[in-house]
Short mmCIF file of C-alpha atoms and ligand atoms in Angstrom, two decimals:
data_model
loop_
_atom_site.label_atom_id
_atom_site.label_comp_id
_atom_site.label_asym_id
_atom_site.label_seq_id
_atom_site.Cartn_x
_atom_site.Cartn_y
_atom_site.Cartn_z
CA UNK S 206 0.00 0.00 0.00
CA UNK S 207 3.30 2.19 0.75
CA UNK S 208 4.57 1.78 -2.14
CA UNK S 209 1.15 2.09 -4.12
CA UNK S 210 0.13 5.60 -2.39
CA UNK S 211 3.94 7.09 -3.45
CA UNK S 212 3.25 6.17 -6.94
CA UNK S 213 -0.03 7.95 -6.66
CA UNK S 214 1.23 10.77 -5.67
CA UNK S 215 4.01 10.78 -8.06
CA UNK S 216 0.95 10.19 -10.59
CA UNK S 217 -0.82 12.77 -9.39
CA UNK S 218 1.77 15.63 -10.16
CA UNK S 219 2.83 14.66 -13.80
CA UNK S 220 -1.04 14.72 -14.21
CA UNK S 221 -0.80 17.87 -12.45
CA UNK S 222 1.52 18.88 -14.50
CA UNK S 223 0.19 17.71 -17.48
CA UNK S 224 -3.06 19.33 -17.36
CA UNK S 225 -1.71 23.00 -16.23
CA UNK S 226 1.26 22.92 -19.37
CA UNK S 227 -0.72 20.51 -22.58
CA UNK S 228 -4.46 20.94 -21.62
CA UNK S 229 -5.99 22.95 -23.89
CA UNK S 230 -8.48 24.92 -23.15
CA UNK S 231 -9.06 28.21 -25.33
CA UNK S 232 -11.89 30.12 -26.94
CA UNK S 233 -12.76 27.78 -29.23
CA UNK S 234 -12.72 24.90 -26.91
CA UNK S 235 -14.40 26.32 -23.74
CA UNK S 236 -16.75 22.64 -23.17
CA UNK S 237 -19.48 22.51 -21.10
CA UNK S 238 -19.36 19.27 -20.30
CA UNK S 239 -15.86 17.59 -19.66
CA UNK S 240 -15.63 13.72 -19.85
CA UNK S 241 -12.90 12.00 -18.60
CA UNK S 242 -12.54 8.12 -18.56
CA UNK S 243 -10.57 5.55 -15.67
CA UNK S 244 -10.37 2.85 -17.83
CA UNK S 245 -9.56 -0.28 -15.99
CA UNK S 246 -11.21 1.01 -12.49
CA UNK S 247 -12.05 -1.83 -10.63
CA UNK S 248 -14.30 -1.59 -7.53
CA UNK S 249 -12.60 1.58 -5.85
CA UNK S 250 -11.35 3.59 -4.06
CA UNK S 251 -7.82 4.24 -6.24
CA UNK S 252 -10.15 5.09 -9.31
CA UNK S 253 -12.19 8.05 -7.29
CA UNK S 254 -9.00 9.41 -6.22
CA UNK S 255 -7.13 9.23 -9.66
CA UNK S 256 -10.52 11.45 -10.89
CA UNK S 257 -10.95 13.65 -8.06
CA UNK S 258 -7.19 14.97 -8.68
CA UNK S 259 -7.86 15.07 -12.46
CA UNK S 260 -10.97 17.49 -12.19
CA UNK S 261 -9.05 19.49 -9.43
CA UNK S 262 -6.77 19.88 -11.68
CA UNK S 263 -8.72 20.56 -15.04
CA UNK S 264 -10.91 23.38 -12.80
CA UNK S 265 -7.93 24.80 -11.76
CA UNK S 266 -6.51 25.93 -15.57
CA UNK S 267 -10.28 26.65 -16.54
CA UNK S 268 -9.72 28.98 -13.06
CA UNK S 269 -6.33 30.76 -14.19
CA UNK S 270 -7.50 30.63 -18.61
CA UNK S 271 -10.40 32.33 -17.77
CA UNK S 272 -9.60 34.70 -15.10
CA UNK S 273 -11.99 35.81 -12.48
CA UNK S 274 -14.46 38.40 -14.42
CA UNK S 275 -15.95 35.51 -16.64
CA UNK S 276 -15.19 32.54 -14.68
CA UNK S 277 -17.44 29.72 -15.49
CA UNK S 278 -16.49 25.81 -14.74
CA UNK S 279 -17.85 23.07 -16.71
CA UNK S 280 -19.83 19.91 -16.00
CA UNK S 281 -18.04 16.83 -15.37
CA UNK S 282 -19.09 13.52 -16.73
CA UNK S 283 -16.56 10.30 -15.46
CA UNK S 284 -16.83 7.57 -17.59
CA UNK S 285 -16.05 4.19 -14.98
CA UNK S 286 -14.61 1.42 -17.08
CA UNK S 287 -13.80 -2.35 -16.35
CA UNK S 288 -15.00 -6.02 -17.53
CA UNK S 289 -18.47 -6.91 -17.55
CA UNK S 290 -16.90 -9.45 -14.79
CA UNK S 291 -15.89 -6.13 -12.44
CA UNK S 292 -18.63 -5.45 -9.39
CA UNK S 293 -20.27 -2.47 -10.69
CA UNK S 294 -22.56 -2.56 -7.89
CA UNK S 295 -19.48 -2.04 -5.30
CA UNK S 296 -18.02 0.64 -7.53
CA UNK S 297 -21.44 2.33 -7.62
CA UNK S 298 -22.43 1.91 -3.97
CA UNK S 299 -19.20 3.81 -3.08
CA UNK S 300 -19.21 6.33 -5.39
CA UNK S 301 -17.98 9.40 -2.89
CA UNK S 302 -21.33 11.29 -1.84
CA UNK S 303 -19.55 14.50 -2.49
CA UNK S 304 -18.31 13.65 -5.65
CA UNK S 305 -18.61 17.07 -8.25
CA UNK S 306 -19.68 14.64 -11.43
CA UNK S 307 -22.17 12.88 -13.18
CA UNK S 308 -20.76 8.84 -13.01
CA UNK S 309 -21.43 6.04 -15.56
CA UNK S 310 -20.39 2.54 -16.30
CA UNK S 311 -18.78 1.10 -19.37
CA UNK S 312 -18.84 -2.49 -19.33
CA UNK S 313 -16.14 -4.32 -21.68
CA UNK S 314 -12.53 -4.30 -22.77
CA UNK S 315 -10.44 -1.36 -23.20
CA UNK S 316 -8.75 -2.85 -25.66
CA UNK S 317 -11.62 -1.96 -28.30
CA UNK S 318 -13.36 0.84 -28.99
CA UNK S 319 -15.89 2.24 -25.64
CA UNK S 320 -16.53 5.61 -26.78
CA UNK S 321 -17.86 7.20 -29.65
CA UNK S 322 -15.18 9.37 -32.08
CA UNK S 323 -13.60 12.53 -30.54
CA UNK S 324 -15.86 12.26 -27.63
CA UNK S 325 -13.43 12.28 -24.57
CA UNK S 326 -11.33 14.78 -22.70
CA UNK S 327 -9.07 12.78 -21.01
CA UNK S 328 -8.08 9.11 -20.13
CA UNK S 329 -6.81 7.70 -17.03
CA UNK S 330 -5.91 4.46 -16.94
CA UNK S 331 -3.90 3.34 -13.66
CA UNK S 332 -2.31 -0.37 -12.91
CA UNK S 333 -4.84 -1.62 -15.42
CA UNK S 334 -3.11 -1.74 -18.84
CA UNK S 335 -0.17 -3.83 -18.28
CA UNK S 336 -2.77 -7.01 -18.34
CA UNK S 337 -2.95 -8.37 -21.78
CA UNK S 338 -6.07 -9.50 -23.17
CA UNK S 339 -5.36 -13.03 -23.32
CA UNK S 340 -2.62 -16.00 -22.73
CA UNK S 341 -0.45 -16.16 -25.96
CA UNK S 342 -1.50 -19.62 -27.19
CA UNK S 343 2.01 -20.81 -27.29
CA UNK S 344 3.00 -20.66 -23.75
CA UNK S 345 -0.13 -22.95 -22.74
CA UNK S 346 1.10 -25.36 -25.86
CA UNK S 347 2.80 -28.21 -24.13
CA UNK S 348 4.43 -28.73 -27.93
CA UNK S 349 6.07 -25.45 -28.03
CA UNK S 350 9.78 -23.75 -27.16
CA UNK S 351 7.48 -21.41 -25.57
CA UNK S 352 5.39 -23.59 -23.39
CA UNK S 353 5.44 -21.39 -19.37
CA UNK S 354 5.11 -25.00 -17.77
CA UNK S 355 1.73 -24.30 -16.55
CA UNK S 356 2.96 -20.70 -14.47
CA UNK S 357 0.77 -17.87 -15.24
CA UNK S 358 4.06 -15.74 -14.57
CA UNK S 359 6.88 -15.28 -16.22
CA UNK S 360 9.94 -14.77 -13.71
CA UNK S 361 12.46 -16.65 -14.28
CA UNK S 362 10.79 -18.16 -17.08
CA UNK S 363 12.77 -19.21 -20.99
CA UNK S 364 13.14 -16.18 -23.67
CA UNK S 365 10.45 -17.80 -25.94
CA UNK S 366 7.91 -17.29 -23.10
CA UNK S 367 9.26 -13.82 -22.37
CA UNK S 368 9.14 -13.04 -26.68
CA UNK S 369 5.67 -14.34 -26.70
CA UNK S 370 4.24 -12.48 -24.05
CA UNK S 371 6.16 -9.33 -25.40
CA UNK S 372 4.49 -9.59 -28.79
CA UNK S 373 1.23 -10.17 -26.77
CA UNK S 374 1.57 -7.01 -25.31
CA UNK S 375 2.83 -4.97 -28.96
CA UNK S 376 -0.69 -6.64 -29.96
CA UNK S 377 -2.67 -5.08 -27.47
CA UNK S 378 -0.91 -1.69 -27.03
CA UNK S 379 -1.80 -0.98 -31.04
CA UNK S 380 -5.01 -1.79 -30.39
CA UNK S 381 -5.22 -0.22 -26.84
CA UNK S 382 -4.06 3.44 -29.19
CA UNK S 383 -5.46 3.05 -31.95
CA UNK S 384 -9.22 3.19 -30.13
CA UNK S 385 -8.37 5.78 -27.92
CA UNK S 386 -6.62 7.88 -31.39
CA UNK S 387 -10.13 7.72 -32.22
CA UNK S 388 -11.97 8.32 -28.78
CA UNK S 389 -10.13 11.70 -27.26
CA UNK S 390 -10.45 14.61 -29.24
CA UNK S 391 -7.93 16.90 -30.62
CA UNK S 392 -4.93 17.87 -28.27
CA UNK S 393 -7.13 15.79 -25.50
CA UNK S 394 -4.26 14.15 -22.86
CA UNK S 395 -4.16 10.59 -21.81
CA UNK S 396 -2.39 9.39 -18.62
CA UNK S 397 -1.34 5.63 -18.18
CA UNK S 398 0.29 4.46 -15.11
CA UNK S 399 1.82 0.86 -15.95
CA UNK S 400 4.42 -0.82 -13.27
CA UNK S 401 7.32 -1.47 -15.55
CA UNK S 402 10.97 -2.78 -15.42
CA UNK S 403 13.59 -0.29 -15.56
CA UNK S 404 16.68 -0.96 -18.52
CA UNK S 405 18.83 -3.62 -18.23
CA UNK S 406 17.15 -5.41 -14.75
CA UNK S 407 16.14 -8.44 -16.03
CA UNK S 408 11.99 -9.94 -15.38
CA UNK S 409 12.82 -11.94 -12.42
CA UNK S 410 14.11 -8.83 -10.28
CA UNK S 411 11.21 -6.60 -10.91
CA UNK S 412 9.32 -5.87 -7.55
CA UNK S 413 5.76 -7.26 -8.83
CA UNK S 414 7.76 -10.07 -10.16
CA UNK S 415 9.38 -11.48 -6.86
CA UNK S 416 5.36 -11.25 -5.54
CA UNK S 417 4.16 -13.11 -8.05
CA UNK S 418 7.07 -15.76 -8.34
CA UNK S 419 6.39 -16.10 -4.03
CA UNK S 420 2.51 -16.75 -4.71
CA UNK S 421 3.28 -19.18 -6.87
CA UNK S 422 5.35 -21.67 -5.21
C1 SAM Y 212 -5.03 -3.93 -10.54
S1 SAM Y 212 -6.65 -3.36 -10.94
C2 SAM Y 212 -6.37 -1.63 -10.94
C3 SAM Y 212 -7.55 -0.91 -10.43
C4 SAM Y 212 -7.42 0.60 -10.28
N1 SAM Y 212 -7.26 1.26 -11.56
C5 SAM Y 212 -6.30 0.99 -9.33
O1 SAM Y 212 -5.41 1.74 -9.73
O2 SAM Y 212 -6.32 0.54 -8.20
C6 SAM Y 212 -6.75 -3.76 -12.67
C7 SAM Y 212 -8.17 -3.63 -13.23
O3 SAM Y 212 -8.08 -3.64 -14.67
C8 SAM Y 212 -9.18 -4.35 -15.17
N2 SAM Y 212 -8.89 -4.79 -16.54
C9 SAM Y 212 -7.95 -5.68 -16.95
N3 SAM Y 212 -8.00 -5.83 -18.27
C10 SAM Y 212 -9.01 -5.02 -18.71
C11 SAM Y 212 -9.56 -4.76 -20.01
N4 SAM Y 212 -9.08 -5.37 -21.09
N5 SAM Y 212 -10.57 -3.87 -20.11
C12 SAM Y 212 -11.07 -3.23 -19.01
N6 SAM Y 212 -10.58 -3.46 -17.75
C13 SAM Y 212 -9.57 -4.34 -17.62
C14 SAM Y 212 -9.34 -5.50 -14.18
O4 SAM Y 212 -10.62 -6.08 -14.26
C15 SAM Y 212 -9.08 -4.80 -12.86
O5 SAM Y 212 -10.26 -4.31 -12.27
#
């Protein structure tokens, strides 16, 4: 949890950051309704506080584009998404009563298209999009170099499994982009928090890695 609240707040000032330098907001593009999407959200309460800092944010530049004498903030609309497997009914029961937005559900895979063209404002997406949308065939393939030996990790496991889940993951990040290309309008930021492995450490020393290689034996 430590380590999980220090990336959020590390999170929440390159959003912060983000939003007050690339945002645009001008004349032309004054909305009244802003829609932001946590794609990925599961049941709470990481996703309310991921959205709470981005429309703190967000009103903030509308606050210092606009200036005092016309001041006017716009609507929020927060688009939850997860699997049709997620508990909605959690996620909805403990939606903060103070929350300063309308909230909504959108039940399938991020890794299509959710939205309709040009119709979002911003993306969050935090811890969620480093799970690929299925098991590469190969590594459950008792006949292949690739086979993972019946692990659903891959520490310490052969190259082949490493190359397969790798191109797995090329897979879903084009189509992961290529819906959201489509989704957030012009000049429209997305933010994507993914645990990762830095250069040259190899799999099995990556933090989430030891975890998961302890679970499983
Ligand atoms: C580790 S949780 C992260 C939850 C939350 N975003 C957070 O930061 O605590 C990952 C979530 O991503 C969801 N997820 C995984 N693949 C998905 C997909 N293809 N489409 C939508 N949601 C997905 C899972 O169902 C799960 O709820």
């Amino acid at each position: 949890m430590e380590r999980r609240s220090r990336m959020a707040d590390n999170a929440k000032e390159l959003i912060d950051k983000a939003i007050a330098e690339k945002l645009e907001i001008n004349n032309h593009s004054y909305t009244k309704t802003f829609q932001v999407a946590d794609l990925g959200c599961s049941i709470g309460p990481n996703t309310f506080l991921g959205v709470q800092n981005i429309i703190d944010a967000v009103e903030l530049k509308y606050q210092k584009t606009q200036g005092q004498s016309s001041f006017q903030l716009p609507e929020f609309q927060v688009f939850f998404n997860d699997q049709i497997s997620n508990d909605f009914n959690q996620l909805f029961t403990s939606l903060p009563p103070e929350r300063r937005y309308y909230a909504m559900g959108v039940l399938d895979s991020f890794h299509d298209r959710l939205f309709s063209d040009g119709s979002l404002h911003f993306v969050h997406s935090s811890y969620s999009f480093q799970m690929l949308s299925e098991v590469p065939k190969v590594v459950v393939d008792k006949s292949s170099p690739a086979w993972n030996k019946g692990r659903i990790h891959y520490s310490n496991a052969s190259d082949e499994v490493i190359r397969a889940n790798e191109a797995q993951y090329v897979n879903d990040m084009e189509r992961f982009l290529n819906a959201r290309a489509q989704e957030i309008m012009n000049g429209g930021p997305m933010a994507l928090i993914i645990p990762g492995c830095p250069n040259g450490k190899s799999h099995s020393e990556a933090f989430v890695n030891i975890k998961i290689e302890l679970l499983g034996s």
